């Protein structure tokens, strides 16, 4: 009975003080030690491999709650935190920790309607993305990669505008930061690598783990920064063509997915598609087709090229 009481108390504590997921991206040109909580030194956020982000999880403890050192209140950062504090890099001869930098905070995505319909909690659905520049740090809450996407049932009703996005990056540099209609996309552990021009083989397979709340009936605005030029934002308007036919009733509740083709000239094409479960239990793809803007950038093919045609059927119009 005593263990059950302790576990119940621990469960109540974790609900009241959830852990917070963070991803840190280094655009500063310096080696950094991000704040990892209770440790004197932080993990290395390398300037030599900026495309490799650092994942951290902020856990609450009774001491951090009582001492008011916990940075978050529930799923959100506390009000009034406007500086980012660094730790010493974990090297024996490392210099002192980098001086604190101004922390620029961005708004949280509104997940209330989605979570009310599909369940879950905001802390598990959100990741705090920290972009470390030379003179400041941006923290942008985003829909967490895989949290509401990877294990999403193939038939979901009322997605409240949540759309899943994949990316083919034909730029000469990796994308460091992506925004869609002002919402930052979680790129996970690695940036979207550049796809080498022909005759190099395609080495990248898009995954629809990035998610944003958008209206595909309206043009989308994609903004991005690259590691080669992290201080410059580039912008493109994206039209997402609809399916050429009215969808069968059983397909209308499948989560909408979009493959973005980021072209060398800065234009962006988009291909809409669905993953549909067949009656026989196999997977099928409904695709709107490769857009004209992407026809000259087909080193990796269309979205259907990532599937094995022996086991995944492309549904005819």
Short mmCIF file of C-alpha atoms in Angstrom, two decimals:
data_model
loop_
_atom_site.label_atom_id
_atom_site.label_comp_id
_atom_site.label_asym_id
_atom_site.label_seq_id
_atom_site.Cartn_x
_atom_site.Cartn_y
_atom_site.Cartn_z
CA UNK A 1 0.00 0.00 0.00
CA UNK A 2 2.86 2.38 0.83
CA UNK A 3 4.41 1.95 -2.63
CA UNK A 4 1.04 2.57 -4.27
CA UNK A 5 0.64 5.82 -2.34
CA UNK A 6 4.15 6.94 -3.32
CA UNK A 7 3.46 6.15 -6.96
CA UNK A 8 0.18 8.06 -6.86
CA UNK A 9 1.97 11.07 -5.38
CA UNK A 10 4.65 10.85 -8.08
CA UNK A 11 2.00 10.66 -10.80
CA UNK A 12 0.23 13.74 -9.43
CA UNK A 13 3.55 15.60 -9.27
CA UNK A 14 4.40 14.73 -12.91
CA UNK A 15 0.96 15.85 -14.08
CA UNK A 16 1.32 19.16 -12.26
CA UNK A 17 4.95 19.63 -13.37
CA UNK A 18 5.42 17.89 -16.74
CA UNK A 19 8.80 17.43 -18.38
CA UNK A 20 9.59 19.83 -21.22
CA UNK A 21 11.27 18.76 -24.48
CA UNK A 22 13.88 21.01 -26.08
CA UNK A 23 15.89 20.94 -29.31
CA UNK A 24 18.87 23.28 -29.70
CA UNK A 25 20.27 24.42 -33.07
CA UNK A 26 23.61 26.25 -33.26
CA UNK A 27 23.70 29.14 -35.76
CA UNK A 28 26.23 31.21 -33.81
CA UNK A 29 29.49 29.92 -35.22
CA UNK A 30 30.74 29.15 -31.67
CA UNK A 31 30.82 26.01 -29.57
CA UNK A 32 28.16 26.36 -26.89
CA UNK A 33 27.07 24.61 -23.72
CA UNK A 34 23.26 24.81 -23.51
CA UNK A 35 21.65 24.98 -20.10
CA UNK A 36 20.90 21.41 -19.11
CA UNK A 37 19.32 22.14 -15.76
CA UNK A 38 21.06 20.91 -12.65
CA UNK A 39 24.49 20.13 -14.11
CA UNK A 40 27.44 22.52 -13.97
CA UNK A 41 28.32 21.84 -17.61
CA UNK A 42 26.05 21.38 -20.58
CA UNK A 43 26.31 19.05 -23.58
CA UNK A 44 28.34 20.29 -26.51
CA UNK A 45 26.40 22.22 -29.12
CA UNK A 46 29.07 22.09 -31.78
CA UNK A 47 29.86 24.82 -34.29
CA UNK A 48 31.62 22.24 -36.48
CA UNK A 49 28.47 20.14 -36.95
CA UNK A 50 25.64 22.68 -36.72
CA UNK A 51 23.20 20.42 -38.57
CA UNK A 52 23.29 18.04 -35.60
CA UNK A 53 20.94 19.44 -33.00
CA UNK A 54 21.01 18.68 -29.28
CA UNK A 55 17.97 17.26 -27.53
CA UNK A 56 17.35 18.03 -23.87
CA UNK A 57 14.53 17.29 -21.48
CA UNK A 58 13.81 19.53 -18.52
CA UNK A 59 12.55 17.47 -15.59
CA UNK A 60 10.95 18.92 -12.50
CA UNK A 61 12.10 17.89 -9.06
CA UNK A 62 10.63 18.80 -5.67
CA UNK A 63 13.73 20.90 -5.03
CA UNK A 64 13.41 22.85 -8.31
CA UNK A 65 9.72 23.49 -7.63
CA UNK A 66 10.28 24.61 -4.03
CA UNK A 67 13.31 26.70 -5.01
CA UNK A 68 11.44 28.31 -7.92
CA UNK A 69 14.27 27.33 -10.31
CA UNK A 70 12.02 25.36 -12.68
CA UNK A 71 11.86 27.31 -15.98
CA UNK A 72 8.37 26.19 -16.92
CA UNK A 73 4.90 26.48 -15.49
CA UNK A 74 3.01 23.50 -16.84
CA UNK A 75 3.70 23.07 -20.56
CA UNK A 76 4.89 26.67 -21.08
CA UNK A 77 7.98 28.61 -20.15
CA UNK A 78 7.38 30.96 -17.26
CA UNK A 79 6.72 34.60 -17.94
CA UNK A 80 9.65 36.91 -17.36
CA UNK A 81 12.38 34.62 -18.71
CA UNK A 82 14.06 36.91 -21.22
CA UNK A 83 17.70 35.76 -21.14
CA UNK A 84 19.33 32.47 -22.02
CA UNK A 85 22.01 31.20 -19.64
CA UNK A 86 24.79 28.96 -20.95
CA UNK A 87 26.81 26.30 -19.16
CA UNK A 88 30.47 25.45 -19.49
CA UNK A 89 31.30 23.13 -22.38
CA UNK A 90 32.15 19.64 -21.03
CA UNK A 91 35.84 19.73 -22.00
CA UNK A 92 38.71 19.71 -19.45
CA UNK A 93 40.31 22.85 -20.92
CA UNK A 94 37.11 24.54 -22.05
CA UNK A 95 36.77 28.30 -21.60
CA UNK A 96 34.19 29.77 -19.21
CA UNK A 97 30.56 29.54 -20.19
CA UNK A 98 29.34 31.92 -22.88
CA UNK A 99 27.75 35.11 -21.57
CA UNK A 100 23.94 35.09 -21.33
CA UNK A 101 22.09 36.28 -24.43
CA UNK A 102 18.67 37.92 -24.93
CA UNK A 103 15.94 35.32 -25.34
CA UNK A 104 13.32 36.16 -27.97
CA UNK A 105 10.13 34.22 -27.35
CA UNK A 106 7.55 33.21 -29.93
CA UNK A 107 3.88 32.27 -29.36
CA UNK A 108 2.62 28.75 -28.71
CA UNK A 109 0.49 26.91 -31.28
CA UNK A 110 -3.13 26.59 -30.20
CA UNK A 111 -3.70 22.87 -29.65
CA UNK A 112 -6.84 23.08 -27.53
CA UNK A 113 -9.37 21.99 -30.14
CA UNK A 114 -7.16 19.18 -31.44
CA UNK A 115 -6.38 17.81 -27.97
CA UNK A 116 -10.02 18.08 -26.91
CA UNK A 117 -10.93 15.87 -29.86
CA UNK A 118 -8.06 13.39 -29.89
CA UNK A 119 -6.80 13.40 -26.31
CA UNK A 120 -3.28 13.78 -24.98
CA UNK A 121 -1.66 16.69 -23.18
CA UNK A 122 0.06 19.83 -24.38
CA UNK A 123 3.44 19.08 -22.78
CA UNK A 124 3.80 15.86 -24.81
CA UNK A 125 2.65 17.56 -28.02
CA UNK A 126 5.01 20.57 -27.85
CA UNK A 127 8.75 20.90 -28.33
CA UNK A 128 10.67 24.10 -27.56
CA UNK A 129 13.07 24.82 -30.43
CA UNK A 130 16.03 26.99 -29.44
CA UNK A 131 17.91 28.70 -32.27
CA UNK A 132 21.22 30.08 -31.01
CA UNK A 133 22.49 33.08 -33.01
CA UNK A 134 25.60 35.15 -32.39
CA UNK A 135 23.78 37.87 -30.45
CA UNK A 136 20.49 36.33 -29.29
CA UNK A 137 18.48 33.13 -28.91
CA UNK A 138 15.04 32.48 -30.39
CA UNK A 139 12.76 29.95 -28.68
CA UNK A 140 9.86 28.81 -30.82
CA UNK A 141 7.34 26.27 -29.50
CA UNK A 142 6.27 23.85 -32.24
CA UNK A 143 4.16 20.76 -32.76
CA UNK A 144 6.54 18.06 -31.63
CA UNK A 145 7.92 15.75 -34.28
CA UNK A 146 6.17 12.34 -34.06
CA UNK A 147 4.05 13.35 -31.05
CA UNK A 148 0.82 13.63 -33.03
CA UNK A 149 1.99 12.31 -36.35
CA UNK A 150 3.88 9.02 -36.40
CA UNK A 151 1.32 6.88 -34.60
CA UNK A 152 -1.68 8.77 -35.92
CA UNK A 153 -4.45 6.38 -37.01
CA UNK A 154 -4.92 6.18 -40.77
CA UNK A 155 -8.53 7.30 -40.32
CA UNK A 156 -8.91 10.44 -38.17
CA UNK A 157 -11.90 12.73 -38.16
CA UNK A 158 -11.76 16.47 -37.56
CA UNK A 159 -8.04 17.17 -37.69
CA UNK A 160 -8.70 20.86 -36.97
CA UNK A 161 -6.42 21.88 -39.83
CA UNK A 162 -3.40 19.79 -38.80
CA UNK A 163 -1.43 18.87 -41.94
CA UNK A 164 1.70 16.72 -42.14
CA UNK A 165 4.62 17.92 -44.26
CA UNK A 166 7.64 16.27 -45.86
CA UNK A 167 10.42 18.07 -47.71
CA UNK A 168 12.75 17.52 -50.65
CA UNK A 169 15.52 20.10 -50.29
CA UNK A 170 17.13 20.96 -53.65
CA UNK A 171 18.96 23.99 -52.23
CA UNK A 172 22.78 23.88 -52.08
CA UNK A 173 22.67 24.02 -48.26
CA UNK A 174 20.85 22.31 -45.44
CA UNK A 175 17.84 24.09 -44.01
CA UNK A 176 18.46 25.29 -40.47
CA UNK A 177 14.99 26.63 -39.76
CA UNK A 178 11.61 26.26 -41.46
CA UNK A 179 8.41 28.22 -40.90
CA UNK A 180 5.04 27.61 -42.49
CA UNK A 181 2.49 30.39 -42.10
CA UNK A 182 4.51 31.61 -39.13
CA UNK A 183 4.63 28.19 -37.44
CA UNK A 184 8.07 26.70 -36.92
CA UNK A 185 8.42 23.10 -38.12
CA UNK A 186 10.25 20.61 -35.92
CA UNK A 187 13.02 19.08 -38.05
CA UNK A 188 14.11 16.60 -35.41
CA UNK A 189 17.72 15.52 -34.90
CA UNK A 190 19.03 16.61 -38.29
CA UNK A 191 18.35 19.44 -40.70
CA UNK A 192 16.83 18.70 -44.11
CA UNK A 193 19.90 17.74 -46.13
CA UNK A 194 20.49 19.12 -49.58
CA UNK A 195 19.85 16.72 -52.45
CA UNK A 196 22.86 16.49 -54.73
CA UNK A 197 22.26 17.16 -58.44
CA UNK A 198 22.33 14.46 -61.06
CA UNK A 199 24.05 12.10 -61.67
CA UNK A 200 24.21 11.62 -57.90
CA UNK A 201 21.71 9.11 -56.56
CA UNK A 202 18.82 10.29 -54.43
CA UNK A 203 19.85 9.93 -50.79
CA UNK A 204 16.94 11.54 -49.00
CA UNK A 205 13.49 10.16 -48.23
CA UNK A 206 10.96 12.69 -46.95
CA UNK A 207 9.12 11.87 -43.77
CA UNK A 208 5.82 13.52 -42.93
CA UNK A 209 6.67 14.09 -39.32
CA UNK A 210 6.59 17.89 -39.46
CA UNK A 211 3.15 19.31 -38.74
CA UNK A 212 1.37 22.65 -38.81
CA UNK A 213 -2.18 23.96 -38.62
CA UNK A 214 -2.95 25.43 -42.05
CA UNK A 215 -5.76 25.90 -44.57
CA UNK A 216 -4.68 24.24 -47.82
CA UNK A 217 -7.38 26.10 -49.73
CA UNK A 218 -5.27 29.24 -49.28
CA UNK A 219 -1.70 29.93 -50.46
CA UNK A 220 0.90 29.01 -47.84
CA UNK A 221 3.95 31.07 -46.91
CA UNK A 222 7.17 29.09 -46.38
CA UNK A 223 10.19 30.81 -44.81
CA UNK A 224 13.58 29.25 -44.26
CA UNK A 225 17.14 29.86 -43.17
CA UNK A 226 20.16 27.79 -44.16
CA UNK A 227 23.35 26.99 -42.28
CA UNK A 228 25.37 28.70 -45.01
CA UNK A 229 23.52 31.98 -44.48
CA UNK A 230 21.76 31.81 -41.10
CA UNK A 231 21.06 35.54 -40.79
CA UNK A 232 18.96 35.71 -43.96
CA UNK A 233 15.34 34.67 -44.26
CA UNK A 234 14.04 33.56 -47.65
CA UNK A 235 10.34 33.36 -48.44
CA UNK A 236 8.16 31.65 -51.03
CA UNK A 237 4.42 31.41 -51.57
CA UNK A 238 3.19 27.85 -52.01
CA UNK A 239 0.04 26.68 -53.77
CA UNK A 240 -0.99 23.13 -52.85
CA UNK A 241 -2.99 21.61 -55.74
CA UNK A 242 -6.06 19.66 -54.72
CA UNK A 243 -6.89 16.14 -55.82
CA UNK A 244 -8.33 16.13 -59.36
CA UNK A 245 -11.41 14.21 -58.25
CA UNK A 246 -13.74 14.21 -55.28
CA UNK A 247 -12.40 11.79 -52.68
CA UNK A 248 -14.36 8.67 -51.78
CA UNK A 249 -16.08 8.97 -48.44
CA UNK A 250 -13.73 6.50 -46.70
CA UNK A 251 -10.68 8.61 -47.67
CA UNK A 252 -11.94 11.99 -46.55
CA UNK A 253 -10.97 11.43 -42.93
CA UNK A 254 -7.38 10.36 -43.64
CA UNK A 255 -4.79 12.92 -42.44
CA UNK A 256 -3.77 15.20 -45.30
CA UNK A 257 -0.07 15.12 -46.13
CA UNK A 258 2.01 17.40 -48.36
CA UNK A 259 5.44 16.92 -49.93
CA UNK A 260 7.25 20.23 -50.46
CA UNK A 261 9.85 20.57 -53.23
CA UNK A 262 12.24 23.38 -52.24
CA UNK A 263 13.87 24.35 -55.54
CA UNK A 264 17.32 25.75 -56.22
CA UNK A 265 15.82 29.01 -57.52
CA UNK A 266 13.88 29.57 -54.28
CA UNK A 267 10.48 28.56 -55.63
CA UNK A 268 8.51 25.86 -53.83
CA UNK A 269 6.20 23.26 -55.33
CA UNK A 270 3.83 21.02 -53.38
CA UNK A 271 2.24 17.60 -53.85
CA UNK A 272 -0.80 16.65 -51.77
CA UNK A 273 -1.35 13.01 -50.84
CA UNK A 274 -3.00 10.58 -48.44
CA UNK A 275 -1.98 7.25 -46.94
CA UNK A 276 -5.09 5.10 -47.12
CA UNK A 277 -5.70 1.76 -45.44
CA UNK A 278 -7.22 -0.78 -47.80
CA UNK A 279 -9.84 -3.35 -46.90
CA UNK A 280 -7.22 -6.11 -47.21
CA UNK A 281 -5.07 -4.35 -44.60
CA UNK A 282 -2.45 -3.14 -47.07
CA UNK A 283 -1.46 0.50 -47.60
CA UNK A 284 -2.40 2.59 -50.63
CA UNK A 285 -1.46 6.11 -51.73
CA UNK A 286 -3.78 8.75 -53.13
CA UNK A 287 -1.63 11.51 -54.71
CA UNK A 288 -2.58 14.69 -56.51
CA UNK A 289 0.40 14.19 -58.80
CA UNK A 290 3.75 15.88 -59.20
CA UNK A 291 3.24 19.63 -59.77
CA UNK A 292 4.62 21.27 -62.90
CA UNK A 293 7.05 23.34 -60.83
CA UNK A 294 8.72 20.13 -59.64
CA UNK A 295 9.10 18.38 -63.00
CA UNK A 296 12.67 19.59 -63.50
CA UNK A 297 13.57 18.67 -59.88
CA UNK A 298 12.71 15.01 -59.86
CA UNK A 299 16.01 13.43 -58.82
CA UNK A 300 14.13 11.71 -56.01
CA UNK A 301 10.85 11.32 -57.89
CA UNK A 302 7.37 12.07 -56.62
CA UNK A 303 5.96 11.06 -53.26
CA UNK A 304 5.05 7.62 -54.59
CA UNK A 305 8.73 6.97 -55.36
CA UNK A 306 9.44 6.49 -51.66
CA UNK A 307 7.07 3.49 -51.46
CA UNK A 308 7.57 -0.08 -52.65
CA UNK A 309 5.12 -0.52 -55.54
CA UNK A 310 5.06 -4.26 -54.91
CA UNK A 311 3.22 -3.74 -51.64
CA UNK A 312 1.81 -0.18 -51.83
CA UNK A 313 -0.76 0.61 -54.49
CA UNK A 314 -1.10 4.04 -56.16
CA UNK A 315 -4.83 4.71 -56.41
CA UNK A 316 -6.07 5.78 -59.83
CA UNK A 317 -8.13 8.94 -60.31
#
